[in-house]
CSV table of C-alpha atoms in Angstrom, one decimal:
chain,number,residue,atom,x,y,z
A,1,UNK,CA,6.0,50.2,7.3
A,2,UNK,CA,6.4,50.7,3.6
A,3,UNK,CA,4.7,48.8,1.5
A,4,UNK,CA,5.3,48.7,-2.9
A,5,UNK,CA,6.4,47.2,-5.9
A,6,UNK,CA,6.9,43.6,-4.2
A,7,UNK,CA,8.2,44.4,-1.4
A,8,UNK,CA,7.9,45.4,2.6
A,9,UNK,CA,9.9,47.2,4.2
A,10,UNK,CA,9.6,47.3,8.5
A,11,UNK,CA,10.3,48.7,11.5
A,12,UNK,CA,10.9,46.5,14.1
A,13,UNK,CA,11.1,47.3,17.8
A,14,UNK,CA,11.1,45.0,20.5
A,15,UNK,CA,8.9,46.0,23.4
A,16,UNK,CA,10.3,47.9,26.3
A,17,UNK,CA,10.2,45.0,29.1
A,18,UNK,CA,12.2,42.6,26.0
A,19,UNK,CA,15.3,45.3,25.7
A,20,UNK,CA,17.0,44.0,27.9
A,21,UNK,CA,17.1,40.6,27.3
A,22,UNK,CA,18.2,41.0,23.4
A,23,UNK,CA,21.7,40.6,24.2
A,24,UNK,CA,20.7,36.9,25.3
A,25,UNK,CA,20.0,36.2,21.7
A,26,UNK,CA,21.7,35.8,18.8
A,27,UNK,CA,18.0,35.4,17.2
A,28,UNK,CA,15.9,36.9,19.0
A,29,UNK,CA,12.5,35.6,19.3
A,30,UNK,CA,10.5,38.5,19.4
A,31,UNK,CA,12.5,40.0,16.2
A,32,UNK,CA,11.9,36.7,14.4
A,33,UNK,CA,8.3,36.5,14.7
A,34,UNK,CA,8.0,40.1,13.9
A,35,UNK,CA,10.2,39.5,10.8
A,36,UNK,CA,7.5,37.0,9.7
A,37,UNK,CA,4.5,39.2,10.3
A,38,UNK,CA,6.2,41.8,7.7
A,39,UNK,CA,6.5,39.4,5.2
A,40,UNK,CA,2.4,38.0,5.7
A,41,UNK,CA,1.9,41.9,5.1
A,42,UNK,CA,3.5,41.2,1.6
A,43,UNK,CA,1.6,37.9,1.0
A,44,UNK,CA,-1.6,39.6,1.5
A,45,UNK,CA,-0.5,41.9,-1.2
A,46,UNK,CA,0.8,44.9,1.3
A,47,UNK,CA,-3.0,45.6,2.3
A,48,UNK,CA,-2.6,46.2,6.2
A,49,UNK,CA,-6.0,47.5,6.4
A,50,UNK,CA,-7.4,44.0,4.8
A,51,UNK,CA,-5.5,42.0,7.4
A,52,UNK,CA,-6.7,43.7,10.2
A,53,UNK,CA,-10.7,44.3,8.8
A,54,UNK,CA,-11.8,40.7,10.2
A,55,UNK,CA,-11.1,42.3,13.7
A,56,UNK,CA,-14.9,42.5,14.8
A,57,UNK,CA,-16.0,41.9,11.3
A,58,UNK,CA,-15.0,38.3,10.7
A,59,UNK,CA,-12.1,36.4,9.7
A,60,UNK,CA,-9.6,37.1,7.1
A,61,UNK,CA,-10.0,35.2,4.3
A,62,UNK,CA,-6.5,33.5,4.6
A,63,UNK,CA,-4.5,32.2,7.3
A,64,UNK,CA,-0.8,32.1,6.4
A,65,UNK,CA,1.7,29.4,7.7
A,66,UNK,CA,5.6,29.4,7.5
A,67,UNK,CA,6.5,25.8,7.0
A,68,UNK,CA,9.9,25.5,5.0
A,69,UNK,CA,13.0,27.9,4.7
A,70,UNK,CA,15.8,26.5,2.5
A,71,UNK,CA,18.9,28.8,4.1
A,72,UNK,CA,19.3,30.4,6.8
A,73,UNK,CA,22.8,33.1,7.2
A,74,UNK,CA,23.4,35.0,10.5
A,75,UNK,CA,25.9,37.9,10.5
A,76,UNK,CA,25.4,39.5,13.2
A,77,UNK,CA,23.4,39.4,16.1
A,78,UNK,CA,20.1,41.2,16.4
A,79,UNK,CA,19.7,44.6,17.9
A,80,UNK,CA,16.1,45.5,19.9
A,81,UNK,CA,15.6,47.7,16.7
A,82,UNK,CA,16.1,46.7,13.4
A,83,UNK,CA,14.8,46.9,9.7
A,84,UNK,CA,12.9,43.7,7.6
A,85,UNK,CA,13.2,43.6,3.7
A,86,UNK,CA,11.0,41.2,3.0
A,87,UNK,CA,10.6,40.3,-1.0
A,88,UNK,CA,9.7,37.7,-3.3
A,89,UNK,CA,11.7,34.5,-3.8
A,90,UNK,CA,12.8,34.4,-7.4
A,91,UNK,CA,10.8,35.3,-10.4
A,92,UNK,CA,6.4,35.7,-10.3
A,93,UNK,CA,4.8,35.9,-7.3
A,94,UNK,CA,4.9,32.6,-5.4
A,95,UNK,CA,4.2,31.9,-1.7
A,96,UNK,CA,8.2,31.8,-1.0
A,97,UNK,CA,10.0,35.2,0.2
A,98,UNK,CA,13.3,35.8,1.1
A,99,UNK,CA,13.8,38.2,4.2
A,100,UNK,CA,16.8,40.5,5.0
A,101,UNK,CA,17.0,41.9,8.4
A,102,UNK,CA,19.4,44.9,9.2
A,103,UNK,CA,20.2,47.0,12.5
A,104,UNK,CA,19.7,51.0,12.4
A,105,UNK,CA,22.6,51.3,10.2
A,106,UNK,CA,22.0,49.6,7.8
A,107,UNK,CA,24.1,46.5,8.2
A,108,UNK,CA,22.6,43.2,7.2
A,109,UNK,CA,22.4,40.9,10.3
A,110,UNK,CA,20.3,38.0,9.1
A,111,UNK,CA,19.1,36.5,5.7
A,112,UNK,CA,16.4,34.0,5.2
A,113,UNK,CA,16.2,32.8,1.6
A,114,UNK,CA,13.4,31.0,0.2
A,115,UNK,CA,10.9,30.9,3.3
A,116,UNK,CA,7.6,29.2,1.6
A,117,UNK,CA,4.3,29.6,3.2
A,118,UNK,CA,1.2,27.7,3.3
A,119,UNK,CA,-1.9,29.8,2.7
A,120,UNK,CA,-5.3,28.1,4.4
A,121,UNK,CA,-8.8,29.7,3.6
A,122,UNK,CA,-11.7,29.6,5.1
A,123,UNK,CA,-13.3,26.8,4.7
A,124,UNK,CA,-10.2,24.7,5.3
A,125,UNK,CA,-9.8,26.2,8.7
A,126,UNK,CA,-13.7,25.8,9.7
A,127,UNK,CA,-13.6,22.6,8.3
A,128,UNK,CA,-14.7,20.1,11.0
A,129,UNK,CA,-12.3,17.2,12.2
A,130,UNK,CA,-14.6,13.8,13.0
A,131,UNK,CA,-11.4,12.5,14.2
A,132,UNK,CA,-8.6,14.7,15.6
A,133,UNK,CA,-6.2,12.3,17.5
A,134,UNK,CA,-5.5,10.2,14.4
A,135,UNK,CA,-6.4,10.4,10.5
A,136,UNK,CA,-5.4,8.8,6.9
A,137,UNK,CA,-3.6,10.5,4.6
A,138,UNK,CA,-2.6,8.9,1.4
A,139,UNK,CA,0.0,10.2,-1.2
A,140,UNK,CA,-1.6,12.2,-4.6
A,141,UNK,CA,0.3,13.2,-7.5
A,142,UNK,CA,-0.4,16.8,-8.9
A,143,UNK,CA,0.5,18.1,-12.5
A,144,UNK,CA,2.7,21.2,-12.0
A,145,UNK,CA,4.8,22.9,-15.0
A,146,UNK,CA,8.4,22.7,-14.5
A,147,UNK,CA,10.2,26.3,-13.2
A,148,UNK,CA,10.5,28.7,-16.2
A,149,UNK,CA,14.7,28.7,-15.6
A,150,UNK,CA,15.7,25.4,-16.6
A,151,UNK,CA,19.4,26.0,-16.1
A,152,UNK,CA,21.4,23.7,-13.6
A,153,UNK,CA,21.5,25.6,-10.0
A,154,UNK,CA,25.0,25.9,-8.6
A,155,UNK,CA,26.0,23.6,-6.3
A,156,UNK,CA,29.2,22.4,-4.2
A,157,UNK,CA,28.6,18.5,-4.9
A,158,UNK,CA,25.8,17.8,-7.6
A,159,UNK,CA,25.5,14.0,-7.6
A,160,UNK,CA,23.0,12.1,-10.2
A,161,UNK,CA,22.5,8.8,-9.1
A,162,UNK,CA,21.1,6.4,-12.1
A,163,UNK,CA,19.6,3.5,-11.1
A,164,UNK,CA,17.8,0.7,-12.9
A,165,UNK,CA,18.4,2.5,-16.2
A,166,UNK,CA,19.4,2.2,-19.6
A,167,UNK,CA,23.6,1.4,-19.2
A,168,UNK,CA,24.7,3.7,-22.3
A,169,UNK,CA,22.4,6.9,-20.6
A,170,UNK,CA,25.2,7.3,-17.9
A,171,UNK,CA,27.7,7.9,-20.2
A,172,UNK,CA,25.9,10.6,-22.6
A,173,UNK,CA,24.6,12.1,-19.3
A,174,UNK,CA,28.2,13.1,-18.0
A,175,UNK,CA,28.6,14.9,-20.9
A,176,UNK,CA,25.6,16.8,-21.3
A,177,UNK,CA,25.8,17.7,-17.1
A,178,UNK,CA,28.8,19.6,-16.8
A,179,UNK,CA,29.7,20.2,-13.4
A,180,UNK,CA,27.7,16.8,-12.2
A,181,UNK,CA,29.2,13.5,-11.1
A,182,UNK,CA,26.9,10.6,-12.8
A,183,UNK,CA,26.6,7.0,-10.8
A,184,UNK,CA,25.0,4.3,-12.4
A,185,UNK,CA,23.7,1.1,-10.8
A,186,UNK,CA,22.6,-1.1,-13.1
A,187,UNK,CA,19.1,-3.4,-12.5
A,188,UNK,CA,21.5,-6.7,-12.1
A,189,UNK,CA,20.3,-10.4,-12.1
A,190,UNK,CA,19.2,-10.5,-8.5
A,191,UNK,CA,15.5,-10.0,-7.7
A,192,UNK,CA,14.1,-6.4,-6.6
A,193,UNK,CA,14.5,-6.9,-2.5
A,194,UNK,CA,18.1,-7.6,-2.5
A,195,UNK,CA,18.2,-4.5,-5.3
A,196,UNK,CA,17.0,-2.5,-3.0
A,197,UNK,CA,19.3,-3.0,0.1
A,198,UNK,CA,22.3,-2.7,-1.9
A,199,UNK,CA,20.7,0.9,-3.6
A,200,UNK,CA,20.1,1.6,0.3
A,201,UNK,CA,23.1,0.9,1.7
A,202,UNK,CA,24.9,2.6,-1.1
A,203,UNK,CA,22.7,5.9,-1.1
A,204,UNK,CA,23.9,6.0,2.7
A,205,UNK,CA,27.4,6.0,2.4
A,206,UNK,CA,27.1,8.4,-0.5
A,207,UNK,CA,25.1,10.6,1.7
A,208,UNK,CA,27.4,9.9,4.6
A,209,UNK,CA,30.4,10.9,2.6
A,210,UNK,CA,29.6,14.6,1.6
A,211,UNK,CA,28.6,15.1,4.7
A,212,UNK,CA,31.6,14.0,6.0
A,213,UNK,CA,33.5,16.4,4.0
A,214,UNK,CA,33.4,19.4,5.7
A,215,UNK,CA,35.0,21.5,2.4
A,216,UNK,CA,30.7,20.7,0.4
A,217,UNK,CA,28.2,23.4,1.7
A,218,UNK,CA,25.5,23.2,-0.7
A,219,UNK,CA,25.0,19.1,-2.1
A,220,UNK,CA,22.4,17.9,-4.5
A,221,UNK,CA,21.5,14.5,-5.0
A,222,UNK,CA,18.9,13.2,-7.2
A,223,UNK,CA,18.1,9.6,-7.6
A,224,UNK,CA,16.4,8.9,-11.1
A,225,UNK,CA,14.4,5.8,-11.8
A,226,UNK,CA,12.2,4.8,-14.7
A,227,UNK,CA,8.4,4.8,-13.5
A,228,UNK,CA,7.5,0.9,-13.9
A,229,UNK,CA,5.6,-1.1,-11.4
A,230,UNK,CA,8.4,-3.4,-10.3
A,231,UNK,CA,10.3,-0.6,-9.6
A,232,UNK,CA,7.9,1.5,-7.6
A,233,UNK,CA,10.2,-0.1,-3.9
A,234,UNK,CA,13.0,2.1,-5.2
A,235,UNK,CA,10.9,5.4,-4.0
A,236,UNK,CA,11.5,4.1,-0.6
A,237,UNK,CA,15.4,5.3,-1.3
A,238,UNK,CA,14.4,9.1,-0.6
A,239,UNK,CA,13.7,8.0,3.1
A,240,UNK,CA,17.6,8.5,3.9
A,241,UNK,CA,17.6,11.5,1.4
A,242,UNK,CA,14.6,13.4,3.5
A,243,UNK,CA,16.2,12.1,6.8
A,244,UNK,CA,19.9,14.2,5.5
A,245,UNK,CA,17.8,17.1,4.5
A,246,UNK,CA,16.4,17.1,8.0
A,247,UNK,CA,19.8,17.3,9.7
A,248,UNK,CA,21.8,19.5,7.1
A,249,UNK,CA,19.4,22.3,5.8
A,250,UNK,CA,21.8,23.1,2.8
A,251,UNK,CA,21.5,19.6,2.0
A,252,UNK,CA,18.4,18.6,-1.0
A,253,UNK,CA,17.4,15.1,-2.0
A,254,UNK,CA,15.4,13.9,-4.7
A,255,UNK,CA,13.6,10.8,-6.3
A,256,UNK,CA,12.9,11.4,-9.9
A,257,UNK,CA,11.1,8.7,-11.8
A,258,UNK,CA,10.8,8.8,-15.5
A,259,UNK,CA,9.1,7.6,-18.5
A,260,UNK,CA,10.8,3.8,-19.4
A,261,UNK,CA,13.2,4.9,-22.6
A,262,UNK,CA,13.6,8.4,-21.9
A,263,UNK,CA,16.4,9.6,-23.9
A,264,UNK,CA,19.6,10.9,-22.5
A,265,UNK,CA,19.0,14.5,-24.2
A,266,UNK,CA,15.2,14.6,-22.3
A,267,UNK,CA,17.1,13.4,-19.1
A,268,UNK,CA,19.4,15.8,-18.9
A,269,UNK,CA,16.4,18.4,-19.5
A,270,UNK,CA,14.6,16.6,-16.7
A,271,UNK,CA,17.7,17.2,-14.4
A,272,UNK,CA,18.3,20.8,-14.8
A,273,UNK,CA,14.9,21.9,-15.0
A,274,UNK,CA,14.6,20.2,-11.2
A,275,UNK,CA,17.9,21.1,-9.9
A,276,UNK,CA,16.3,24.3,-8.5
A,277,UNK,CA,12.8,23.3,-7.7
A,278,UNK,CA,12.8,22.2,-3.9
A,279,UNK,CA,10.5,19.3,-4.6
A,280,UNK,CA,11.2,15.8,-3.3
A,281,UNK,CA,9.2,13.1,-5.0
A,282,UNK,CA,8.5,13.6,-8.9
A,283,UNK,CA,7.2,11.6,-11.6
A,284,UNK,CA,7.0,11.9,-15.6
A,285,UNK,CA,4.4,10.3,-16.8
A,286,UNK,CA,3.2,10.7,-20.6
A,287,UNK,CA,5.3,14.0,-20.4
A,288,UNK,CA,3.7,15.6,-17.7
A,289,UNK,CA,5.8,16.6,-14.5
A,290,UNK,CA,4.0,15.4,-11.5
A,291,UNK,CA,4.7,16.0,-7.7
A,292,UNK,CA,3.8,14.0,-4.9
A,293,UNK,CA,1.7,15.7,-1.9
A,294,UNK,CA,-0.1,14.4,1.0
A,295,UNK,CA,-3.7,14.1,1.5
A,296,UNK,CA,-6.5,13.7,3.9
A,297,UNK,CA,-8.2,10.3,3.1
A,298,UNK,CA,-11.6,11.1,3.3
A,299,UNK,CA,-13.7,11.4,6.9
A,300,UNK,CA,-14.7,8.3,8.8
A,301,UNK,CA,-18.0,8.1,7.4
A,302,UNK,CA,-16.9,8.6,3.7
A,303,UNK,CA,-17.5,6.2,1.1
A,304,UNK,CA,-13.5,5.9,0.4
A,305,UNK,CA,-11.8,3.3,-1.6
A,306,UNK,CA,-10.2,1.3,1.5
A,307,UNK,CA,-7.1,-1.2,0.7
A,308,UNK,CA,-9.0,-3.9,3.6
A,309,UNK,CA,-11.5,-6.2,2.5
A,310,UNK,CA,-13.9,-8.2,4.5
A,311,UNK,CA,-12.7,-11.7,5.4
A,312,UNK,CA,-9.6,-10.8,4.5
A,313,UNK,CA,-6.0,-12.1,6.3
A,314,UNK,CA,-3.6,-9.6,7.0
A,315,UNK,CA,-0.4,-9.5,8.6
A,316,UNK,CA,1.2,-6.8,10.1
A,317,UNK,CA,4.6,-7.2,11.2
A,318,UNK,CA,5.8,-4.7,14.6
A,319,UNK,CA,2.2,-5.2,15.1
A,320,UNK,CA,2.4,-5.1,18.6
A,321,UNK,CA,4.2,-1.6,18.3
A,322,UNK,CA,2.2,1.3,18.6
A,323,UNK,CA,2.6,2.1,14.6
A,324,UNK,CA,1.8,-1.4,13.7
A,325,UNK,CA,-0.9,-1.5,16.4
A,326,UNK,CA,-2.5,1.6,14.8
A,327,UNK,CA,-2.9,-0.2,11.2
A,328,UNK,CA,-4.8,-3.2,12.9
A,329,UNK,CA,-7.2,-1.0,14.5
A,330,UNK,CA,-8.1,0.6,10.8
A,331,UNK,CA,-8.4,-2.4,9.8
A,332,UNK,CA,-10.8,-3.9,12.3
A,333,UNK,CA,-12.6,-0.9,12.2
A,334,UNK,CA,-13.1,-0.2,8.5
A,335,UNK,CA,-13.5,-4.4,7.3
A,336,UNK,CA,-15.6,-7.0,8.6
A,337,UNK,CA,-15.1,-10.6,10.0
A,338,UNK,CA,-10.9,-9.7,9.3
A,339,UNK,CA,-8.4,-11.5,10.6
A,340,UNK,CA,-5.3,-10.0,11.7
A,341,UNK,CA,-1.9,-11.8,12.4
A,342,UNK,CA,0.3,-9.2,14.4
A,343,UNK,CA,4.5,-10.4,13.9
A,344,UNK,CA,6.8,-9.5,16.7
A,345,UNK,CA,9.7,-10.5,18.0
A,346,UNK,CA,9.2,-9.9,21.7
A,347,UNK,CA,7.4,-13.3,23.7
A,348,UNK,CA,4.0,-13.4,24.4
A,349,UNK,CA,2.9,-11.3,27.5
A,350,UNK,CA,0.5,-9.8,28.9
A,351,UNK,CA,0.7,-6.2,26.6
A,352,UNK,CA,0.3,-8.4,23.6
A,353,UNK,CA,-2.5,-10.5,24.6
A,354,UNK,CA,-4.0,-7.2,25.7
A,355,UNK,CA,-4.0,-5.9,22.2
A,356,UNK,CA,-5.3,-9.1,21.1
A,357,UNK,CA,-8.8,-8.6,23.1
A,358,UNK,CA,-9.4,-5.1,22.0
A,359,UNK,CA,-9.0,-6.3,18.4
A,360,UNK,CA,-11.3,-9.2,19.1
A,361,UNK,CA,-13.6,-6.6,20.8
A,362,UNK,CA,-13.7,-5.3,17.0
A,363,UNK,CA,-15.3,-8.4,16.0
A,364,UNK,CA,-11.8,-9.4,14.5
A,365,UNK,CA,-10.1,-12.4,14.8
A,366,UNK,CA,-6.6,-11.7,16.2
A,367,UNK,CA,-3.6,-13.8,16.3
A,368,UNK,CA,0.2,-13.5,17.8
A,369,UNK,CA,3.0,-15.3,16.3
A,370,UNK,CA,6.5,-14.2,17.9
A,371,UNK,CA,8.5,-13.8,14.2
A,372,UNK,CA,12.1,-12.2,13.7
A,373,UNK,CA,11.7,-10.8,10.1
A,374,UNK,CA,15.7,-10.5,10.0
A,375,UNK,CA,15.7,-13.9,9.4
A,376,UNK,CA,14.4,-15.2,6.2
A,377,UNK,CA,13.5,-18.7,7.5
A,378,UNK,CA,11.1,-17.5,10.0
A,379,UNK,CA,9.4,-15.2,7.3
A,380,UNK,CA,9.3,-18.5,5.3
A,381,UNK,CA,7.5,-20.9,8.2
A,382,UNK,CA,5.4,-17.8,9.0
A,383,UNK,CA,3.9,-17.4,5.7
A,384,UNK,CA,3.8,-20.6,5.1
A,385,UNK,CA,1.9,-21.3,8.6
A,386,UNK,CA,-0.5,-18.3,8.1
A,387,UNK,CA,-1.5,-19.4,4.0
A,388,UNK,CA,-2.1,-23.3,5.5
A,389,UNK,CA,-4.1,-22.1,8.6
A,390,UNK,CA,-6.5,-19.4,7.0
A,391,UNK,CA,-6.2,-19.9,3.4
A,392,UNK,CA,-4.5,-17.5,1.8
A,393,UNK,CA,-2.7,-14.4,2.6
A,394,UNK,CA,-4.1,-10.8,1.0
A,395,UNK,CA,-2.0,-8.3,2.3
A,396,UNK,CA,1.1,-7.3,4.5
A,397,UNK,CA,1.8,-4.2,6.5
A,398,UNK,CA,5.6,-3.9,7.2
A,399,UNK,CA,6.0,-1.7,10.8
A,400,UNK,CA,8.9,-3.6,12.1
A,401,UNK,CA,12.5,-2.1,12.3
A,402,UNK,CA,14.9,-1.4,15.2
A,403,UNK,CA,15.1,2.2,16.6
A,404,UNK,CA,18.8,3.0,16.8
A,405,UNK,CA,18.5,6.6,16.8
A,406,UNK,CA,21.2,8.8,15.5
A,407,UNK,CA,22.7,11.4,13.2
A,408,UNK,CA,23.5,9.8,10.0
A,409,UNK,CA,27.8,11.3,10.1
A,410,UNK,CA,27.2,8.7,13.4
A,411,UNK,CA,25.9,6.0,11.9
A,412,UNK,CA,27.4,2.7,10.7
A,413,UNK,CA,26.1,1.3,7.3
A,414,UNK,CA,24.9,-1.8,9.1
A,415,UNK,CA,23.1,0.0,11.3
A,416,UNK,CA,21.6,2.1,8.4
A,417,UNK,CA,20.6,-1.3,6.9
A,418,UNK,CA,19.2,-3.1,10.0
A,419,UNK,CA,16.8,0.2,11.1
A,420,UNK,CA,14.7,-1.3,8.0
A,421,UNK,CA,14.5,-4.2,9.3
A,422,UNK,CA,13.6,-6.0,6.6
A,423,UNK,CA,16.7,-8.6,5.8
A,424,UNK,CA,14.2,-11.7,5.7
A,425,UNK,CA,11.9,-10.2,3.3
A,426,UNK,CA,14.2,-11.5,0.5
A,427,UNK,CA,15.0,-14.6,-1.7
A,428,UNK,CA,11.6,-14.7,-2.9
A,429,UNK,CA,9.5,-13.9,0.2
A,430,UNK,CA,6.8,-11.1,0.2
């Protein structure tokens, strides 16, 4: 192994009893993990004697964890002996490399571009879990300064999708994003639900289409949305986006939301300084960029600021699913003398009633009411029923939605829209 100047460069070998079964790989699993220990040896600043001084004298101070790797091109397959270049991704010295591996001539077999890494310490790892099987997160927003090369990235299909925004920023956009196809869907008369199906369905068949084309390899898509309460539903549109990331790796989706009034000229800024960044939820806010992480919700015991009131009525709709059965526990668990309406659209039975007495056993009071939320009358005598029979209504916990797995090329856009589930939420209802 040589180690310098920001990079590693390895010898990789597999083990005697593994030679023979290389040719039954095209990506060997033996040279792949090795690849990735070469490249912790560069994270760890190319000290192999640090990594390896925890060994009978405690643990190294970091534990690093491959969790994201935005290509992936195979040449060639992989030979029981081969070379890893492993280097940084990009400018400065961030926890994303990019890793070449070559056969004893040289000859580049595979590339991984831009594999980032999660780096745990110590404490983190020691750190002890009260509860293991299940746990809260809740979304936080850090400050981070945008990439240093604000230049629009190259892509195959760049598509900015406008929506709720100023109607004369399209137009200025186009010509400020050269290479870019701007859509605009303006706010409209209609209230925010029915808003949002149409963005959704629309989103899908855009996202449907590329991928349907077979001539786009790399596609960009970034929805942009000004940051205003009302509009804070429209964040639900990177579901689809994530979901197309997950089954086309050269695929990226994005949900920008802006300050209200942001000029074209600062929008077009906004674009190109993200078009390269890998981040999937981000927010401007008083002119700071913020990106949205996940966080543990403090430990059962903690002194947290819980959504769930005592006394209060909640209902929970797929609550006799094993999501929406989950949130009803919490609840019980973490608010006194609740009660807790579970919405389903399967009868009665004996599962149901079943979850019933091990919410009463939490001192809750637990009701059933058989409910199809497709249909925006039964919301209506629901609601209605629940605010006439307990007094009021102080939260709702959407969990129902029809599991009609498949790839999205696959899909139809009514099944897109029914998987949410959430047709009689409309005209007016919560």
């Amino acid at each position: 192994m040589f180690a310098g100047a920001g990079r590693v460069l390895a010898k990789l070998s597999l083990p005697d009893p593994l030679r023979d079964s290389g040719d039954s790989f095209m990506l060997h699993p033996g040279m792949m993990d090795s690849a990735l220990q070469a490249a912790i040896i560069l994270l760890a600043g190319g000290d192999m004697a640090g990594l390896l001084s925890g060994v009978g004298g405690g643990a190294p101070a970091r534990l690093y964890l491959p969790f994201a790797l935005e290509e992936l091109d195979i040449f060639h397959p992989c030979t029981s002996e081969m070379w890893a270049l492993v280097r940084y991704h990009g400018e400065g010295r961030a926890e994303k490399v990019d890793i070449d591996l070559m056969d004893g001539q040289g000859t580049l077999c595979v590339r991984m571009k831009g594999l980032s890494w999660r780096a745990l310490d110590e404490a983190t790892l020691l750190k002890p879990r009260v509860n293991a099987g299940a746990f809260l997160l809740h979304p936080v927003w850090n400050v981070q300064v945008r990439a240093s090369d604000t230049g629009l990235r190259e892509y195959d299909e760049h598509l900015v999708v406008l929506c709720g925004m100023d109607e004369a920023a399209g137009g200025r956009l186009q010509t400020l994003l050269h290479g870019a196809r701007i859509l605009q869907w303006p706010s409209g008369e209609e209230g925010i639900g029915e808003r949002f199906q149409v963005y959704a369905s629309k989103v899908f068949e855009e996202v449907q289409a590329l991928l349907k084309d077979g001539t786009k390899d790399k596609v960009l898509i970034q929805m942009v949305s000004p940051s205003q309460e009302e509009l804070a539903l429209l964040s639900g549109l990177s579901g689809p986006l994530r979901t197309a990331a997950l089954e086309h790796p050269k695929f990226t989706g994005q949900m920008i939301e802006v300050d209200p009034g942001v000029t074209p000229e600062r929008l077009a800024e906004i674009v190109k300084e993200n078009s390269g960044s890998g981040d999937e939820r981000i927010r401007y806010r008083g002119g700071e960029r913020l990106v949205m992480s996940w966080d543990e919700w403090g430990d059962s015991g903690s002194d947290m600021d819980i959504p769930w009131k005592d006394g209060g009525v909640y209902l929970i709709t797929g609550g006799a699913g094993g999501l929406g059965f989950l949130f009803a526990k919490e609840i019980a668990g973490r608010a006194k003398e609740t009660t807790l309406i579970l919405a389903g659209r399967s009868p009665f039975g004996a599962k149901q009633q079943a979850e019933l007495e091990e919410l009463r056993g939490l001192e809750a009071r637990a009701e059933y009411r058989q409910t199809d939320v497709t249909k925006s009358g039964e919301v209506h005598d629901l609601i209605q029923g629940i605010t006439a029979e307990f007094g009021g209504l102080h939260g709702i916990i959407h969990s129902a939605g029809l599991i009609r797995d498949s790839f999205i090329l696959k899909k139809t856009t009514e099944e897109s829209a029914g998987s949410a589930g959430t047709e009689g939420c409309r005209d007016g209802q919560p």
